PDB file of C-alpha atoms in Angstrom:
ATOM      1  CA  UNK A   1      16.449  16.590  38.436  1.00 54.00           C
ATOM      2  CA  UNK A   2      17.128  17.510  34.881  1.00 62.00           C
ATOM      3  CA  UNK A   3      16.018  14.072  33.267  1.00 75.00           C
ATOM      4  CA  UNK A   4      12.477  15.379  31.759  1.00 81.00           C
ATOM      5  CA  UNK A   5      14.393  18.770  30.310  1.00 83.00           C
ATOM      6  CA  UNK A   6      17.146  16.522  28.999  1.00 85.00           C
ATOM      7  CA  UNK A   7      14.570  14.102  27.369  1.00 86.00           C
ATOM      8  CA  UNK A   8      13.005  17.134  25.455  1.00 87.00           C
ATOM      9  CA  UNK A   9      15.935  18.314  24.334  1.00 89.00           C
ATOM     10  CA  UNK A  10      16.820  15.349  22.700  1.00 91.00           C
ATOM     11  CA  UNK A  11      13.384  14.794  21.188  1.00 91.00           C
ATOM     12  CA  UNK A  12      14.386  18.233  18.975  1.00 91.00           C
ATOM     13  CA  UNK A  13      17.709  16.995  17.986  1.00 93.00           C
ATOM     14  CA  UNK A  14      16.349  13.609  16.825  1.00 92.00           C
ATOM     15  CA  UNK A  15      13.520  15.243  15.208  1.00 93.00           C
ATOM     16  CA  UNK A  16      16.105  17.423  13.361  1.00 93.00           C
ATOM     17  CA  UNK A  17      18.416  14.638  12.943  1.00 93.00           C
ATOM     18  CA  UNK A  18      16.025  12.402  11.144  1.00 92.00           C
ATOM     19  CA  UNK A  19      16.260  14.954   7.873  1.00 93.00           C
ATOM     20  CA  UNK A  20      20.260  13.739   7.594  1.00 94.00           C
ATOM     21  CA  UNK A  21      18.676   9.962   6.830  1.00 93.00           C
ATOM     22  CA  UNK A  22      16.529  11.568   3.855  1.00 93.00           C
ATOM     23  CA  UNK A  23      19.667  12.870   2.449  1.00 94.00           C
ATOM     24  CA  UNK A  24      21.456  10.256   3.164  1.00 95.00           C
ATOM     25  CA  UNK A  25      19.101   7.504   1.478  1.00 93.00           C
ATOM     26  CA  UNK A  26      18.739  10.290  -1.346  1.00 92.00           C
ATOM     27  CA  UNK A  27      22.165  10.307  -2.681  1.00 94.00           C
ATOM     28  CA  UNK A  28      22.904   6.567  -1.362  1.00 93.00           C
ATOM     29  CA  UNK A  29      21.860   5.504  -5.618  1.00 91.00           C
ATOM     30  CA  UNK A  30      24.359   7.702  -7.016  1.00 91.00           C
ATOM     31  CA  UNK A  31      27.225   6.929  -4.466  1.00 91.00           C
ATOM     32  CA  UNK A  32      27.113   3.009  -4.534  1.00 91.00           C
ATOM     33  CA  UNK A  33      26.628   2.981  -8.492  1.00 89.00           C
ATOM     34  CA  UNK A  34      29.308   4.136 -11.008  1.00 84.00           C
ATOM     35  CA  UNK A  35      28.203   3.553 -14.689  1.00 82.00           C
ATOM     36  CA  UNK A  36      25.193   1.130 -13.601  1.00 80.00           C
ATOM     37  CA  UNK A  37      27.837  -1.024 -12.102  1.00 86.00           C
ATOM     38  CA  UNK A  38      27.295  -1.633  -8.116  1.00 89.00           C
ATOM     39  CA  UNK A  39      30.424   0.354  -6.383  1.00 89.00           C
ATOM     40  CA  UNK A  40      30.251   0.502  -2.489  1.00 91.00           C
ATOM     41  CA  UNK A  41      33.048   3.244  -1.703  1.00 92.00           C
ATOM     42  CA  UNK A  42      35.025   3.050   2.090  1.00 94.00           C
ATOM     43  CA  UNK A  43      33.174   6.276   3.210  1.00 94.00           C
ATOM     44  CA  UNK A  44      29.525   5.555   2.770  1.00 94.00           C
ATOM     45  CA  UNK A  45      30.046   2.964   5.144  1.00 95.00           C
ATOM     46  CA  UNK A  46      32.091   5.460   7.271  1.00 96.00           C
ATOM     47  CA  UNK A  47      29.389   7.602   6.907  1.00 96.00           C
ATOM     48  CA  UNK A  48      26.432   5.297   7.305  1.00 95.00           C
ATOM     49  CA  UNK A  49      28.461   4.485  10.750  1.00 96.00           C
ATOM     50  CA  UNK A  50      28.532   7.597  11.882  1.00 96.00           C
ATOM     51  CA  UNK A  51      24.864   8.541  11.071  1.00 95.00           C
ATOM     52  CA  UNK A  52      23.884   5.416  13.410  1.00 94.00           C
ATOM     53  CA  UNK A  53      26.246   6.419  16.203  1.00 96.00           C
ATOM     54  CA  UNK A  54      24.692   9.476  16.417  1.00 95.00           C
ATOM     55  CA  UNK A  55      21.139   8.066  16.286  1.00 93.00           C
ATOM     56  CA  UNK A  56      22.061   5.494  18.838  1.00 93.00           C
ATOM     57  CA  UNK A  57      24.008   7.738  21.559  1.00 94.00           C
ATOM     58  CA  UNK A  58      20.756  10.559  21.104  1.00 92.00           C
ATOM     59  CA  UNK A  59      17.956   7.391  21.603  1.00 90.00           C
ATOM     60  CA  UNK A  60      20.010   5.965  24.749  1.00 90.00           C
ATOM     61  CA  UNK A  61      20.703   9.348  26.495  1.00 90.00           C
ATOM     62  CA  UNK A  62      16.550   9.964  26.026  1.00 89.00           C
ATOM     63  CA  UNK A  63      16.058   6.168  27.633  1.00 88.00           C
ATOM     64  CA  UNK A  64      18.748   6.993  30.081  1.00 88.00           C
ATOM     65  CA  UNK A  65      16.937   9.927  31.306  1.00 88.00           C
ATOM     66  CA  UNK A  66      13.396   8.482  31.255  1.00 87.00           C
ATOM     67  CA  UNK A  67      14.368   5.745  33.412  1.00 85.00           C
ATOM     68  CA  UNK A  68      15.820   8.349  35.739  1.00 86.00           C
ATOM     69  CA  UNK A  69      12.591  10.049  35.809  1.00 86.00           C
ATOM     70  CA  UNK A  70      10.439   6.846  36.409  1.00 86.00           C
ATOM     71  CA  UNK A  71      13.025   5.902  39.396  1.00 83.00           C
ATOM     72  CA  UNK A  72      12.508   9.116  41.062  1.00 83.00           C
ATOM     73  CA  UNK A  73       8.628   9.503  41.081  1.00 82.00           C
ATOM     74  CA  UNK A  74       8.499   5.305  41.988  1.00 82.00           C
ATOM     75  CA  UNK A  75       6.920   4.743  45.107  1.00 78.00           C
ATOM     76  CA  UNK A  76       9.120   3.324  47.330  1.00 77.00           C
ATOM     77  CA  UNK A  77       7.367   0.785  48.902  1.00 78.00           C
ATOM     78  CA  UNK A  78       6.545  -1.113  46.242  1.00 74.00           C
ATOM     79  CA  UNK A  79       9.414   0.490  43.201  1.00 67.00           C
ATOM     80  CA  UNK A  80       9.795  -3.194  41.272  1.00 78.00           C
ATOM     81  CA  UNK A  81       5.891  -2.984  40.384  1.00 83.00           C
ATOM     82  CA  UNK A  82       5.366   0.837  39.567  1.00 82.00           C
ATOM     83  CA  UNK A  83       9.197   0.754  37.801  1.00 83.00           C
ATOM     84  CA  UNK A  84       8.076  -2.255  35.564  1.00 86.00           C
ATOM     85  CA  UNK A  85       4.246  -0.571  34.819  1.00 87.00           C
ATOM     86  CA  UNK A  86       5.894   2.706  33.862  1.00 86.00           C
ATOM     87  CA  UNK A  87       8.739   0.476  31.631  1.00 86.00           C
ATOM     88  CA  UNK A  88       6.119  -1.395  29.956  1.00 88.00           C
ATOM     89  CA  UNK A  89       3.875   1.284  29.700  1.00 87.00           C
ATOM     90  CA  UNK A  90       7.085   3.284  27.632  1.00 85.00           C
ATOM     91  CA  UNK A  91       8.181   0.225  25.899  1.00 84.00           C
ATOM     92  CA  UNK A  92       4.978  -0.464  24.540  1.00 84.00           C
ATOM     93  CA  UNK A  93       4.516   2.938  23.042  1.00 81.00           C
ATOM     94  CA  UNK A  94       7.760   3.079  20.847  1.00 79.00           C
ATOM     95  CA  UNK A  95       6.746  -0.542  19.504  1.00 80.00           C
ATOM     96  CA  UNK A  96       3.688  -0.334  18.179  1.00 81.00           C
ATOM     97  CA  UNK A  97       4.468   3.230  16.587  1.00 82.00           C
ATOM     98  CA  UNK A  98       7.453   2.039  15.027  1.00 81.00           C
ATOM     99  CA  UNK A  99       5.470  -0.881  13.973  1.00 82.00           C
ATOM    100  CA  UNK A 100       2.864   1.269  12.118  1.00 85.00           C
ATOM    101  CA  UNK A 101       5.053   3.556  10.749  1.00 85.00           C
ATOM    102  CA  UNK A 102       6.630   1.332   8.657  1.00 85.00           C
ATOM    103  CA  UNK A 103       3.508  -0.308   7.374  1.00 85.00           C
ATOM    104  CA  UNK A 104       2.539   2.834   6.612  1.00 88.00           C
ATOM    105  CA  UNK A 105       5.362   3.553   4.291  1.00 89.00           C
ATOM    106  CA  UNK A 106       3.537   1.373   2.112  1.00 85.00           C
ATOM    107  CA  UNK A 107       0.341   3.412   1.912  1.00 88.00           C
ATOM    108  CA  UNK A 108       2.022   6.328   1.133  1.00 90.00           C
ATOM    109  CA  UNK A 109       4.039   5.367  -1.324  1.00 89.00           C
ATOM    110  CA  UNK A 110       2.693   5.228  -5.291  1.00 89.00           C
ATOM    111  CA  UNK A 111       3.593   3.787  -8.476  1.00 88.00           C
ATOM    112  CA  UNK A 112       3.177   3.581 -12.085  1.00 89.00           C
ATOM    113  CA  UNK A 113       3.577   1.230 -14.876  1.00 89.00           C
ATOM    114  CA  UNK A 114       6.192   2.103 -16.566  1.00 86.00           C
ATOM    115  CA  UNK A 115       4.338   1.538 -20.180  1.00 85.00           C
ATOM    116  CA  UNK A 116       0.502   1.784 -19.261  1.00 81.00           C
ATOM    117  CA  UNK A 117       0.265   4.849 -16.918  1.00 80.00           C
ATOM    118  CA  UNK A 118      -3.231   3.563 -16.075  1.00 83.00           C
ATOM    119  CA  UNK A 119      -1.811   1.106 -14.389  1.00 84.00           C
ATOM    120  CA  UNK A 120      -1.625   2.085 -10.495  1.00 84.00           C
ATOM    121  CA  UNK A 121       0.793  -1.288  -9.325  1.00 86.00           C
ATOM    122  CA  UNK A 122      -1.295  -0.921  -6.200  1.00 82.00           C
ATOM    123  CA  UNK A 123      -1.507  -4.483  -5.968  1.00 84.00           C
ATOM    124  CA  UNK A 124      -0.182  -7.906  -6.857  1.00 85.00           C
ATOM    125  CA  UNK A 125      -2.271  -8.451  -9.844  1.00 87.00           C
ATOM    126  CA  UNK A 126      -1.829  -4.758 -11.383  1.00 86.00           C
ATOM    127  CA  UNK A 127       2.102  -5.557 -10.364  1.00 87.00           C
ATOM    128  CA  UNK A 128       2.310  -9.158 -12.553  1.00 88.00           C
ATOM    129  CA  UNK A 129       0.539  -7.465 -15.368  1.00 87.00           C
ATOM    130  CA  UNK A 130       2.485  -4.820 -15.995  1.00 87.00           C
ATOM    131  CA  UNK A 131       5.331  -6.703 -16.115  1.00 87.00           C
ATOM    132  CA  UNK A 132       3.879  -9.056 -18.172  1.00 86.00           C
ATOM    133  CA  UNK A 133       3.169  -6.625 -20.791  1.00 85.00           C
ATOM    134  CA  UNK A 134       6.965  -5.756 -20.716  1.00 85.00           C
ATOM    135  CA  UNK A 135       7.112  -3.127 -18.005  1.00 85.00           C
ATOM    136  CA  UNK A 136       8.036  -2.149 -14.452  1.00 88.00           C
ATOM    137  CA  UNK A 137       6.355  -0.552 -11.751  1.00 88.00           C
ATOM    138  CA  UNK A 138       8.186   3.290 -11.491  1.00 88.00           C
ATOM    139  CA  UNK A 139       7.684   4.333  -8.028  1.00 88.00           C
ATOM    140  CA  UNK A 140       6.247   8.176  -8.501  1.00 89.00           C
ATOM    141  CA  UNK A 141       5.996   9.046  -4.757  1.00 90.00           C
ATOM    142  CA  UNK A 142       8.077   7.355  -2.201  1.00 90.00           C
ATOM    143  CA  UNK A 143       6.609   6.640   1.004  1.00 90.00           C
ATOM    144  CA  UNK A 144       9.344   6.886   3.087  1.00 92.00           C
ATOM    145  CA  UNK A 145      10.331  10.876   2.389  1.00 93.00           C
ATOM    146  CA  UNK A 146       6.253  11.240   3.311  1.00 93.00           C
ATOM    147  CA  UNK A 147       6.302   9.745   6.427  1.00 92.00           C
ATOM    148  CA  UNK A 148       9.266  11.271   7.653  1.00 92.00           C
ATOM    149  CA  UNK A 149       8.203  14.712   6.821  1.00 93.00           C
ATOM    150  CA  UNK A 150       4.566  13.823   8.592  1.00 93.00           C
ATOM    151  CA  UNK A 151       6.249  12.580  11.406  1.00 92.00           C
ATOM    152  CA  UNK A 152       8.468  15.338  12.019  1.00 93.00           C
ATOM    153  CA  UNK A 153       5.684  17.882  11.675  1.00 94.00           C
ATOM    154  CA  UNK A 154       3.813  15.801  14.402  1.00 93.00           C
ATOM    155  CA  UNK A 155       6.661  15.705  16.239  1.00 92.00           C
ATOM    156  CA  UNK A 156       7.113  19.163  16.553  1.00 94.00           C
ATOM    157  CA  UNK A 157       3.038  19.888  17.359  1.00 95.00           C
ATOM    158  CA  UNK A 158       3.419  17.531  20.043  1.00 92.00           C
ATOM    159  CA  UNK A 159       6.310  19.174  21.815  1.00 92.00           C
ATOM    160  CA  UNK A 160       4.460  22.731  21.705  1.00 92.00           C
ATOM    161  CA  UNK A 161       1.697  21.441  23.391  1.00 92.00           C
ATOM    162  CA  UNK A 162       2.851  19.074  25.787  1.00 90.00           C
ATOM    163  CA  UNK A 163       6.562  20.428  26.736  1.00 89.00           C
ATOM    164  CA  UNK A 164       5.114  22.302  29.553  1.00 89.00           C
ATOM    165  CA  UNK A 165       3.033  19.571  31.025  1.00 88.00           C
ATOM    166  CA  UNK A 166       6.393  17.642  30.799  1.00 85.00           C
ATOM    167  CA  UNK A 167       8.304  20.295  32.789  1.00 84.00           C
ATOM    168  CA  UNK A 168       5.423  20.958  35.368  1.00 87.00           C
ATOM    169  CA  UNK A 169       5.975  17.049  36.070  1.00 84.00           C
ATOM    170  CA  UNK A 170       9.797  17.508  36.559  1.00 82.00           C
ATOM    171  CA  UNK A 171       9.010  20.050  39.313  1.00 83.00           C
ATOM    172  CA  UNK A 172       6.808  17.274  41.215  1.00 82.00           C
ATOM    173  CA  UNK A 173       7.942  16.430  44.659  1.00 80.00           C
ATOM    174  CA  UNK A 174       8.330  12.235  45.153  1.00 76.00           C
ATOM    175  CA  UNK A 175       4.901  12.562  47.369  1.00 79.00           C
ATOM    176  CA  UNK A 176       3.080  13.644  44.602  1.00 82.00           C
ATOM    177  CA  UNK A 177       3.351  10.514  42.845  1.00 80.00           C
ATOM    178  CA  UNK A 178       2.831   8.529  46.045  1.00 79.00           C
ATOM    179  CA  UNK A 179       0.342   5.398  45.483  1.00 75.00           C
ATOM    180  CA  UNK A 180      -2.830   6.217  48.105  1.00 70.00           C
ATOM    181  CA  UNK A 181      -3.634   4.025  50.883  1.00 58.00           C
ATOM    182  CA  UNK A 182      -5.903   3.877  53.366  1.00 54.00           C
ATOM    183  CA  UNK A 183      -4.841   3.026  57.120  1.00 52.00           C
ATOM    184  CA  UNK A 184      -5.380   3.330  60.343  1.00 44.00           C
ATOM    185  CA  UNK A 185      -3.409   6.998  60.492  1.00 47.00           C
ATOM    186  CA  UNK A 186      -5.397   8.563  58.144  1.00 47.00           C
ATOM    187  CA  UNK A 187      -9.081   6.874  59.217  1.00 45.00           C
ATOM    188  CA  UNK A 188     -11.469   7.957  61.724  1.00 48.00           C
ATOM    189  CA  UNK A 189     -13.952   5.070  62.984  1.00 44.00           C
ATOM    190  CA  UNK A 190     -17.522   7.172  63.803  1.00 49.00           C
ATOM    191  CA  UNK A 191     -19.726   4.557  65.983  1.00 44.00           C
ATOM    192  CA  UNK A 192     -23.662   6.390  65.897  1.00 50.00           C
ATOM    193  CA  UNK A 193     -24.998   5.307  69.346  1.00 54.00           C
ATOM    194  CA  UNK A 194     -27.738   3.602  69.978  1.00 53.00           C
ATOM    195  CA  UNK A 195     -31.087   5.390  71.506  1.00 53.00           C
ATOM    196  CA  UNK A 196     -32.306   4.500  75.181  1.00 52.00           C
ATOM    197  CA  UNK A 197     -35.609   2.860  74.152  1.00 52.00           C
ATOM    198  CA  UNK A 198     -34.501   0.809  71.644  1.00 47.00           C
ATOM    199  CA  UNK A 199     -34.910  -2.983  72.016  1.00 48.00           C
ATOM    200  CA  UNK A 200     -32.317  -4.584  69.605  1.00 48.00           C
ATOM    201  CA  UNK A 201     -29.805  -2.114  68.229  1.00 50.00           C
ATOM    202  CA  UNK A 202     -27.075  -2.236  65.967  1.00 47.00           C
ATOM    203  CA  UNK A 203     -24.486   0.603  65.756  1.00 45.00           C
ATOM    204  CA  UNK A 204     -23.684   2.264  62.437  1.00 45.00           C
ATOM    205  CA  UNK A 205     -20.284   2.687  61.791  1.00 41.00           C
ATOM    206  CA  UNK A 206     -19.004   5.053  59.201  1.00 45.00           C
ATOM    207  CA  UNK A 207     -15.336   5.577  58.023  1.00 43.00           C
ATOM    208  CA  UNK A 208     -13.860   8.894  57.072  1.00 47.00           C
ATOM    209  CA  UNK A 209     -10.361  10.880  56.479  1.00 49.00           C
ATOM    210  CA  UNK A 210      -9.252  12.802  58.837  1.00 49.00           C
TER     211      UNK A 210
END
C-alpha cells in the first residue's frame, strides 16, 4: 500500500541526486589529466561506480514500486491486458523523454570560434571554417549543465502539483479501477406495451441501470 508514497520519495532523491553527476562531469577534466597527459586514477572509476549504483538501485526501487501499484489497481479478470497497457503506457513515457532530452543538449549548448568570435560553430559549415582558418570551436555554454538544471526545476513543479493527485490514487480501493461492463445484473429490460386498438404493433424495448 505504500508503492505510490515510495515512488515520490524517490523522485526527490533522484532529482537531488542528479546535481552529484554535474560535479562529477565538472571535475572529471582535471582528475583524468595530469600535465595535459591522459591519467585515469583507481578512484574515479571507484567513484564513477558508485555514482551508478546509486542511480541504478534509486531507478529500480521507483520501477519496483510502480509495478506494484499497476498490479494492485489491475482488474482481475482480464490483469495480462490492463498490466501490459499500463507497462507500455510507463515505458513509453521514460523513452521518448530521455530521447529528447538528449537531443536537446545540443540546442542548448553554444560555441565560439576560437579566433573569429563572429563565428557561432552552429553548424557544419561555420564548424569546417573555423578550423580552416586555424581555429577551434570553444564551447561557451554547455548544454548539458542547462538541461539538468531545467529539468530539475521541472521536476520539482511537477511534484508540487501533482503529489497529491498521486496520493489520492494510493488511497483508491481495487473497485475503483474496475473496467465497466454491462450485464444482465446490472440491466433492466423495459418492454412499452402495445395499445388495444392497434393493428400491427411492435414493442419498444429500452435498456437501463438499475
Amino acid at each position: 500500500m505504500i508503492s505510490i508514497f515510495l515512488c515520490l520519495i524517490i523522485v526527490c532523491f533522484r532529482l537531488i541526486w542528479s546535481f552529484t553527476y554535474i560535479a562529477f562531469i565538472y571535475f572529471t577534466p582535471m582528475i583524468i589529466y595530469r600535465n595535459g597527459v591522459l591519467n585515469v586514477p583507481v578512484y574515479y572509476y571507484l567513484i564513477l561506480g558508485f555514482l551508478n549504483a546509486v542511480s541504478e538501485a534509486l531507478s529500480y526501487i521507483m520501477l519496483v514500486a510502480i509495478t506494484a501499484f499497476f498490479s494492485r489497481i489491475s482488474d482481475y479478470r482480464f490483469g495480462g491486458t490492463y498490466m501490459t497497457l499500463l507497462n507500455t503506457v510507463s515505458n513509453f513515457g521514460m523513452t521518448y523523454s530521455s530521447s529528447i532530452g538528449l537531443k536537446f543538449i545540443d540546442f542548448l549548448t553554444f560555441k565560439k570560434c576560437s579566433n573569429d568570435f563572429e563565428n557561432s560553430c552552429s553548424t557544419v559549415d561555420l564548424q569546417n571554417t573555423c578550423n580552416t582558418n586555424g581555429g577551434n570551436c570553444l564551447i561557451t555554454v554547455d548544454g548539458y549543465y542547462v538541461e539538468i538544471i531545467i529539468c530539475v526545476v521541472i521536476g520539482f513543479i511537477w511534484y508540487g502539483m501533482f503529489k497529491n493527485m498521486f496520493k489520492n490514487f494510493q488511497t483508491k480501493s481495487s473497485s475503483y479501477w474496475m473496467v465497466y461492463r454491462r450485464s444482465e445484473e446490472n440491466v433492466k429490460i423495459n418492454v412499452e406495451p402495445c395499445s388495444k386498438n392497434a393493428i400491427q404493433c411492435d414493442h419498444s424495448v429500452t435498456l437501463t441501470n438499475k
